[in-house]
Amino acid sequence: QDKPSQSRVRGKILRTKARGDIVFFILARAKGGGRVRIFCHYPQGAAFTPLHWRQMETALEAMLEVLQAAAPRAAEEFQVPAEVELFLLDDAAIADANARHLGCTGPTNILSFPGGADAPGVLLLSLDTLRRECLLYGQDPSEHAVRLLAHGMGHLCGLDHGPAMDALCEGCMDAGCTALCNEGGAALAGVVSF
């Protein structure tokens, strides 16, 4: 059962929700009808994310707009979620979700759970895996974060890996990067590399 409360984090009052023994910090309630919500189960790791939670929110909002515009013309049917919830996790939490819901062992970078008429689509992003992949593969952290969000959005629409998913993810990534660049900010210099 959810138990709302308040806590003080870095001088700001944030609402929290307790689900079982896990406390999620509600970082964002998006403008525009609240289509994107971001929760952090890993506050220590959130300090090391390449994108601020507001930037992730901006990127996801832009991706939703592109998907909603593309859905009527799409050759392959896909469902665009009305709302998206992004959970920022550590490797232990995403490995648990990976085992529990997909029967896979170990952490992964992002998991997607499509919503329904009454439920938002849910993305689980491992900040540890994101950071590790950037080091292993020499990828720009901001660009890779947007790429993973775009990939997750493709799965939220019900697509599997393949050409349709690749095209959709490319459009989402372009929209996310463009929105971030339009928003401004020195930290975004490495986001767009094309």
PDB file of C-alpha atoms in Angstrom:
ATOM      1  CA  GLN A   1       0.000   0.000   0.000  1.00  0.00           C
ATOM      2  CA  ASP A   2       1.295   3.456  -0.918  1.00  0.00           C
ATOM      3  CA  LYS A   3       1.969   5.737   2.029  1.00  0.00           C
ATOM      4  CA  PRO A   4       2.607   9.341   0.966  1.00  0.00           C
ATOM      5  CA  SER A   5       4.901  11.364   3.164  1.00  0.00           C
ATOM      6  CA  GLN A   6       7.385  14.213   2.914  1.00  0.00           C
ATOM      7  CA  SER A   7      11.104  14.292   3.390  1.00  0.00           C
ATOM      8  CA  ARG A   8      13.816  16.918   3.142  1.00  0.00           C
ATOM      9  CA  VAL A   9      16.460  16.189   0.511  1.00  0.00           C
ATOM     10  CA  ARG A  10      19.164  18.769  -0.127  1.00  0.00           C
ATOM     11  CA  GLY A  11      16.965  21.484   1.313  1.00  0.00           C
ATOM     12  CA  LYS A  12      13.915  20.680  -0.825  1.00  0.00           C
ATOM     13  CA  ILE A  13      10.734  19.021   0.338  1.00  0.00           C
ATOM     14  CA  LEU A  14       9.873  16.086  -1.888  1.00  0.00           C
ATOM     15  CA  ARG A  15       6.879  13.798  -1.689  1.00  0.00           C
ATOM     16  CA  THR A  16       7.703  10.150  -1.242  1.00  0.00           C
ATOM     17  CA  LYS A  17       5.761   6.956  -1.738  1.00  0.00           C
ATOM     18  CA  ALA A  18       6.491   3.753   0.112  1.00  0.00           C
ATOM     19  CA  ARG A  19       5.734   0.509  -1.712  1.00  0.00           C
ATOM     20  CA  GLY A  20       6.549  -2.317   0.588  1.00  0.00           C
ATOM     21  CA  ASP A  21      10.012  -1.628   1.919  1.00  0.00           C
ATOM     22  CA  ILE A  22      11.094   0.577  -1.012  1.00  0.00           C
ATOM     23  CA  VAL A  23      10.843   4.367  -0.854  1.00  0.00           C
ATOM     24  CA  PHE A  24      10.665   6.201  -4.172  1.00  0.00           C
ATOM     25  CA  PHE A  25      11.534   9.883  -4.275  1.00  0.00           C
ATOM     26  CA  ILE A  26       9.124  11.617  -6.614  1.00  0.00           C
ATOM     27  CA  LEU A  27      11.360  14.010  -8.481  1.00  0.00           C
ATOM     28  CA  ALA A  28       9.053  15.318 -11.175  1.00  0.00           C
ATOM     29  CA  ARG A  29       5.464  16.022 -11.975  1.00  0.00           C
ATOM     30  CA  ALA A  30       5.562  17.128 -15.558  1.00  0.00           C
ATOM     31  CA  LYS A  31       3.798  20.109 -16.945  1.00  0.00           C
ATOM     32  CA  GLY A  32       1.324  19.417 -19.732  1.00  0.00           C
ATOM     33  CA  GLY A  33      -1.003  17.085 -17.883  1.00  0.00           C
ATOM     34  CA  GLY A  34       1.631  15.095 -16.011  1.00  0.00           C
ATOM     35  CA  ARG A  35       2.572  12.740 -18.862  1.00  0.00           C
ATOM     36  CA  VAL A  36       6.031  11.983 -17.455  1.00  0.00           C
ATOM     37  CA  ARG A  37       6.934  11.185 -13.857  1.00  0.00           C
ATOM     38  CA  ILE A  38      10.428  10.379 -12.637  1.00  0.00           C
ATOM     39  CA  PHE A  39      11.139   8.403  -9.482  1.00  0.00           C
ATOM     40  CA  CYS A  40      14.538   7.791  -7.918  1.00  0.00           C
ATOM     41  CA  HIS A  41      15.190   4.625  -5.950  1.00  0.00           C
ATOM     42  CA  TYR A  42      18.912   5.373  -5.993  1.00  0.00           C
ATOM     43  CA  PRO A  43      19.458   8.914  -4.659  1.00  0.00           C
ATOM     44  CA  GLN A  44      23.231   8.403  -4.281  1.00  0.00           C
ATOM     45  CA  GLY A  45      23.560   7.452  -7.961  1.00  0.00           C
ATOM     46  CA  ALA A  46      21.307  10.258  -9.155  1.00  0.00           C
ATOM     47  CA  ALA A  47      24.115  12.695  -8.394  1.00  0.00           C
ATOM     48  CA  PHE A  48      26.191  10.997 -11.112  1.00  0.00           C
ATOM     49  CA  THR A  49      23.619  10.911 -13.919  1.00  0.00           C
ATOM     50  CA  PRO A  50      24.762  12.583 -17.132  1.00  0.00           C
ATOM     51  CA  LEU A  51      21.373  14.297 -17.438  1.00  0.00           C
ATOM     52  CA  HIS A  52      19.464  16.130 -14.746  1.00  0.00           C
ATOM     53  CA  TRP A  53      16.010  14.651 -14.075  1.00  0.00           C
ATOM     54  CA  ARG A  54      14.429  17.732 -15.693  1.00  0.00           C
ATOM     55  CA  GLN A  55      16.415  17.001 -18.853  1.00  0.00           C
ATOM     56  CA  MET A  56      15.239  13.380 -18.819  1.00  0.00           C
ATOM     57  CA  GLU A  57      11.694  14.676 -18.436  1.00  0.00           C
ATOM     58  CA  THR A  58      12.185  17.046 -21.400  1.00  0.00           C
ATOM     59  CA  ALA A  59      13.598  14.254 -23.577  1.00  0.00           C
ATOM     60  CA  LEU A  60      10.763  11.846 -22.699  1.00  0.00           C
ATOM     61  CA  GLU A  61       8.102  14.506 -23.342  1.00  0.00           C
ATOM     62  CA  ALA A  62       9.609  15.173 -26.786  1.00  0.00           C
ATOM     63  CA  MET A  63       9.709  11.435 -27.516  1.00  0.00           C
ATOM     64  CA  LEU A  64       6.054  11.077 -26.550  1.00  0.00           C
ATOM     65  CA  GLU A  65       5.108  13.901 -28.924  1.00  0.00           C
ATOM     66  CA  VAL A  66       6.997  12.286 -31.826  1.00  0.00           C
ATOM     67  CA  LEU A  67       5.452   8.890 -31.111  1.00  0.00           C
ATOM     68  CA  GLN A  68       1.930  10.298 -30.934  1.00  0.00           C
ATOM     69  CA  ALA A  69       2.467  12.064 -34.270  1.00  0.00           C
ATOM     70  CA  ALA A  70       3.915   8.904 -35.884  1.00  0.00           C
ATOM     71  CA  ALA A  71       1.344   6.405 -34.576  1.00  0.00           C
ATOM     72  CA  PRO A  72      -1.436   7.124 -37.116  1.00  0.00           C
ATOM     73  CA  ARG A  73       0.965   6.836 -40.103  1.00  0.00           C
ATOM     74  CA  ALA A  74       2.919   3.819 -38.861  1.00  0.00           C
ATOM     75  CA  ALA A  75       2.961   0.792 -41.125  1.00  0.00           C
ATOM     76  CA  GLU A  76       3.380  -1.449 -38.102  1.00  0.00           C
ATOM     77  CA  GLU A  77       0.785  -1.033 -35.390  1.00  0.00           C
ATOM     78  CA  PHE A  78       2.078   0.196 -32.076  1.00  0.00           C
ATOM     79  CA  GLN A  79       0.480   1.700 -29.010  1.00  0.00           C
ATOM     80  CA  VAL A  80       1.823   4.964 -27.635  1.00  0.00           C
ATOM     81  CA  PRO A  81       1.552   5.222 -23.851  1.00  0.00           C
ATOM     82  CA  ALA A  82      -0.412   8.211 -22.596  1.00  0.00           C
ATOM     83  CA  GLU A  83       1.927   8.521 -19.613  1.00  0.00           C
ATOM     84  CA  VAL A  84       5.423   7.325 -18.751  1.00  0.00           C
ATOM     85  CA  GLU A  85       6.997   6.662 -15.375  1.00  0.00           C
ATOM     86  CA  LEU A  86      10.804   6.458 -15.258  1.00  0.00           C
ATOM     87  CA  PHE A  87      12.427   4.778 -12.260  1.00  0.00           C
ATOM     88  CA  LEU A  88      16.145   5.440 -11.714  1.00  0.00           C
ATOM     89  CA  LEU A  89      17.645   2.353 -10.072  1.00  0.00           C
ATOM     90  CA  ASP A  90      20.916   0.742  -9.084  1.00  0.00           C
ATOM     91  CA  ASP A  91      22.130  -2.587 -10.494  1.00  0.00           C
ATOM     92  CA  ALA A  92      20.746  -4.612  -7.575  1.00  0.00           C
ATOM     93  CA  ALA A  93      17.204  -3.278  -8.017  1.00  0.00           C
ATOM     94  CA  ILE A  94      17.152  -3.729 -11.804  1.00  0.00           C
ATOM     95  CA  ALA A  95      18.665  -7.218 -11.508  1.00  0.00           C
ATOM     96  CA  ASP A  96      15.833  -8.103  -9.125  1.00  0.00           C
ATOM     97  CA  ALA A  97      13.231  -6.759 -11.584  1.00  0.00           C
ATOM     98  CA  ASN A  98      14.963  -8.536 -14.472  1.00  0.00           C
ATOM     99  CA  ALA A  99      14.821 -11.866 -12.619  1.00  0.00           C
ATOM    100  CA  ARG A 100      11.309 -11.378 -11.270  1.00  0.00           C
ATOM    101  CA  HIS A 101       9.612 -10.240 -14.482  1.00  0.00           C
ATOM    102  CA  LEU A 102      11.742 -11.646 -17.319  1.00  0.00           C
ATOM    103  CA  GLY A 103      13.479 -14.618 -15.715  1.00  0.00           C
ATOM    104  CA  CYS A 104      16.920 -13.229 -16.655  1.00  0.00           C
ATOM    105  CA  THR A 105      19.933 -13.174 -14.369  1.00  0.00           C
ATOM    106  CA  GLY A 106      21.864  -9.999 -13.610  1.00  0.00           C
ATOM    107  CA  PRO A 107      21.437  -6.302 -14.305  1.00  0.00           C
ATOM    108  CA  THR A 108      20.524  -4.740 -17.630  1.00  0.00           C
ATOM    109  CA  ASN A 109      20.492  -1.139 -18.796  1.00  0.00           C
ATOM    110  CA  ILE A 110      16.756  -0.512 -19.241  1.00  0.00           C
ATOM    111  CA  LEU A 111      13.539  -2.476 -18.813  1.00  0.00           C
ATOM    112  CA  SER A 112      10.181  -1.484 -20.277  1.00  0.00           C
ATOM    113  CA  PHE A 113       6.711  -2.423 -19.122  1.00  0.00           C
ATOM    114  CA  PRO A 114       3.951  -1.177 -21.445  1.00  0.00           C
ATOM    115  CA  GLY A 115       1.001   0.310 -19.653  1.00  0.00           C
ATOM    116  CA  GLY A 116      -2.641  -0.010 -20.476  1.00  0.00           C
ATOM    117  CA  ALA A 117      -5.691   2.186 -20.660  1.00  0.00           C
ATOM    118  CA  ASP A 118      -5.491   2.874 -16.920  1.00  0.00           C
ATOM    119  CA  ALA A 119      -1.782   2.369 -16.281  1.00  0.00           C
ATOM    120  CA  PRO A 120       1.261   4.328 -17.491  1.00  0.00           C
ATOM    121  CA  GLY A 121       4.154   2.727 -19.316  1.00  0.00           C
ATOM    122  CA  VAL A 122       7.053   2.093 -16.945  1.00  0.00           C
ATOM    123  CA  LEU A 123      10.770   2.385 -17.683  1.00  0.00           C
ATOM    124  CA  LEU A 124      13.406   1.092 -15.252  1.00  0.00           C
ATOM    125  CA  LEU A 125      16.856   2.589 -15.919  1.00  0.00           C
ATOM    126  CA  SER A 126      19.974   1.332 -14.142  1.00  0.00           C
ATOM    127  CA  LEU A 127      22.301   4.257 -13.473  1.00  0.00           C
ATOM    128  CA  ASP A 128      25.127   1.839 -12.617  1.00  0.00           C
ATOM    129  CA  THR A 129      24.833   0.008 -15.955  1.00  0.00           C
ATOM    130  CA  LEU A 130      24.518   3.285 -17.853  1.00  0.00           C
ATOM    131  CA  ARG A 131      27.758   4.531 -16.308  1.00  0.00           C
ATOM    132  CA  ARG A 132      29.522   1.168 -16.852  1.00  0.00           C
ATOM    133  CA  GLU A 133      28.490   0.940 -20.535  1.00  0.00           C
ATOM    134  CA  CYS A 134      29.772   4.455 -21.188  1.00  0.00           C
ATOM    135  CA  LEU A 135      33.177   3.475 -19.769  1.00  0.00           C
ATOM    136  CA  LEU A 136      33.300   0.084 -21.519  1.00  0.00           C
ATOM    137  CA  TYR A 137      32.233   1.295 -24.951  1.00  0.00           C
ATOM    138  CA  GLY A 138      33.579   4.852 -24.892  1.00  0.00           C
ATOM    139  CA  GLN A 139      30.146   6.418 -25.342  1.00  0.00           C
ATOM    140  CA  ASP A 140      29.167   9.953 -24.427  1.00  0.00           C
ATOM    141  CA  PRO A 141      27.090   9.594 -21.219  1.00  0.00           C
ATOM    142  CA  SER A 142      24.400  12.127 -22.184  1.00  0.00           C
ATOM    143  CA  GLU A 143      23.977  10.646 -25.648  1.00  0.00           C
ATOM    144  CA  HIS A 144      23.852   7.108 -24.276  1.00  0.00           C
ATOM    145  CA  ALA A 145      21.238   8.100 -21.678  1.00  0.00           C
ATOM    146  CA  VAL A 146      19.006   9.532 -24.427  1.00  0.00           C
ATOM    147  CA  ARG A 147      19.630   6.402 -26.558  1.00  0.00           C
ATOM    148  CA  LEU A 148      18.533   4.123 -23.709  1.00  0.00           C
ATOM    149  CA  LEU A 149      15.408   6.213 -23.058  1.00  0.00           C
ATOM    150  CA  ALA A 150      14.563   6.064 -26.786  1.00  0.00           C
ATOM    151  CA  HIS A 151      15.110   2.292 -26.802  1.00  0.00           C
ATOM    152  CA  GLY A 152      12.846   1.907 -23.787  1.00  0.00           C
ATOM    153  CA  MET A 153      10.166   4.026 -25.466  1.00  0.00           C
ATOM    154  CA  GLY A 154      10.261   1.682 -28.472  1.00  0.00           C
ATOM    155  CA  HIS A 155       9.542  -1.277 -26.215  1.00  0.00           C
ATOM    156  CA  LEU A 156       6.818   0.685 -24.384  1.00  0.00           C
ATOM    157  CA  CYS A 157       5.080   0.961 -27.763  1.00  0.00           C
ATOM    158  CA  GLY A 158       5.126  -2.832 -27.992  1.00  0.00           C
ATOM    159  CA  LEU A 159       7.874  -3.217 -30.607  1.00  0.00           C
ATOM    160  CA  ASP A 160      10.571  -5.887 -30.613  1.00  0.00           C
ATOM    161  CA  HIS A 161      14.087  -5.468 -31.962  1.00  0.00           C
ATOM    162  CA  GLY A 162      14.199  -5.001 -35.730  1.00  0.00           C
ATOM    163  CA  PRO A 163      14.019  -2.360 -38.468  1.00  0.00           C
ATOM    164  CA  ALA A 164      10.728  -0.831 -37.250  1.00  0.00           C
ATOM    165  CA  MET A 165      12.086  -0.543 -33.709  1.00  0.00           C
ATOM    166  CA  ASP A 166      15.375   0.935 -34.983  1.00  0.00           C
ATOM    167  CA  ALA A 167      13.567   3.593 -37.037  1.00  0.00           C
ATOM    168  CA  LEU A 168      11.274   4.476 -34.148  1.00  0.00           C
ATOM    169  CA  CYS A 169      14.195   4.705 -31.702  1.00  0.00           C
ATOM    170  CA  GLU A 170      16.159   6.907 -34.101  1.00  0.00           C
ATOM    171  CA  GLY A 171      13.196   9.294 -34.343  1.00  0.00           C
ATOM    172  CA  CYS A 172      12.825   9.317 -30.564  1.00  0.00           C
ATOM    173  CA  MET A 173      16.524   9.928 -30.045  1.00  0.00           C
ATOM    174  CA  ASP A 174      16.525  12.797 -32.553  1.00  0.00           C
ATOM    175  CA  ALA A 175      13.500  14.351 -30.826  1.00  0.00           C
ATOM    176  CA  GLY A 176      15.046  13.958 -27.376  1.00  0.00           C
ATOM    177  CA  CYS A 177      18.397  15.451 -28.428  1.00  0.00           C
ATOM    178  CA  THR A 178      16.721  18.320 -30.270  1.00  0.00           C
ATOM    179  CA  ALA A 179      14.540  19.131 -27.257  1.00  0.00           C
ATOM    180  CA  LEU A 180      17.577  19.107 -24.975  1.00  0.00           C
ATOM    181  CA  CYS A 181      19.577  21.343 -27.307  1.00  0.00           C
ATOM    182  CA  ASN A 182      16.645  23.747 -27.628  1.00  0.00           C
ATOM    183  CA  GLU A 183      16.391  23.844 -23.854  1.00  0.00           C
ATOM    184  CA  GLY A 184      20.001  24.998 -23.719  1.00  0.00           C
ATOM    185  CA  GLY A 185      22.682  24.165 -21.219  1.00  0.00           C
ATOM    186  CA  ALA A 186      26.411  23.697 -21.387  1.00  0.00           C
ATOM    187  CA  ALA A 187      26.178  20.089 -20.232  1.00  0.00           C
ATOM    188  CA  LEU A 188      24.389  19.192 -23.461  1.00  0.00           C
ATOM    189  CA  ALA A 189      27.276  19.962 -25.783  1.00  0.00           C
ATOM    190  CA  GLY A 190      28.068  16.264 -26.209  1.00  0.00           C
ATOM    191  CA  VAL A 191      24.482  15.080 -26.627  1.00  0.00           C
ATOM    192  CA  VAL A 192      24.221  15.660 -30.353  1.00  0.00           C
ATOM    193  CA  SER A 193      27.026  14.025 -32.281  1.00  0.00           C
ATOM    194  CA  PHE A 194      25.419  13.780 -35.704  1.00  0.00           C
TER     195      PHE A 194
END
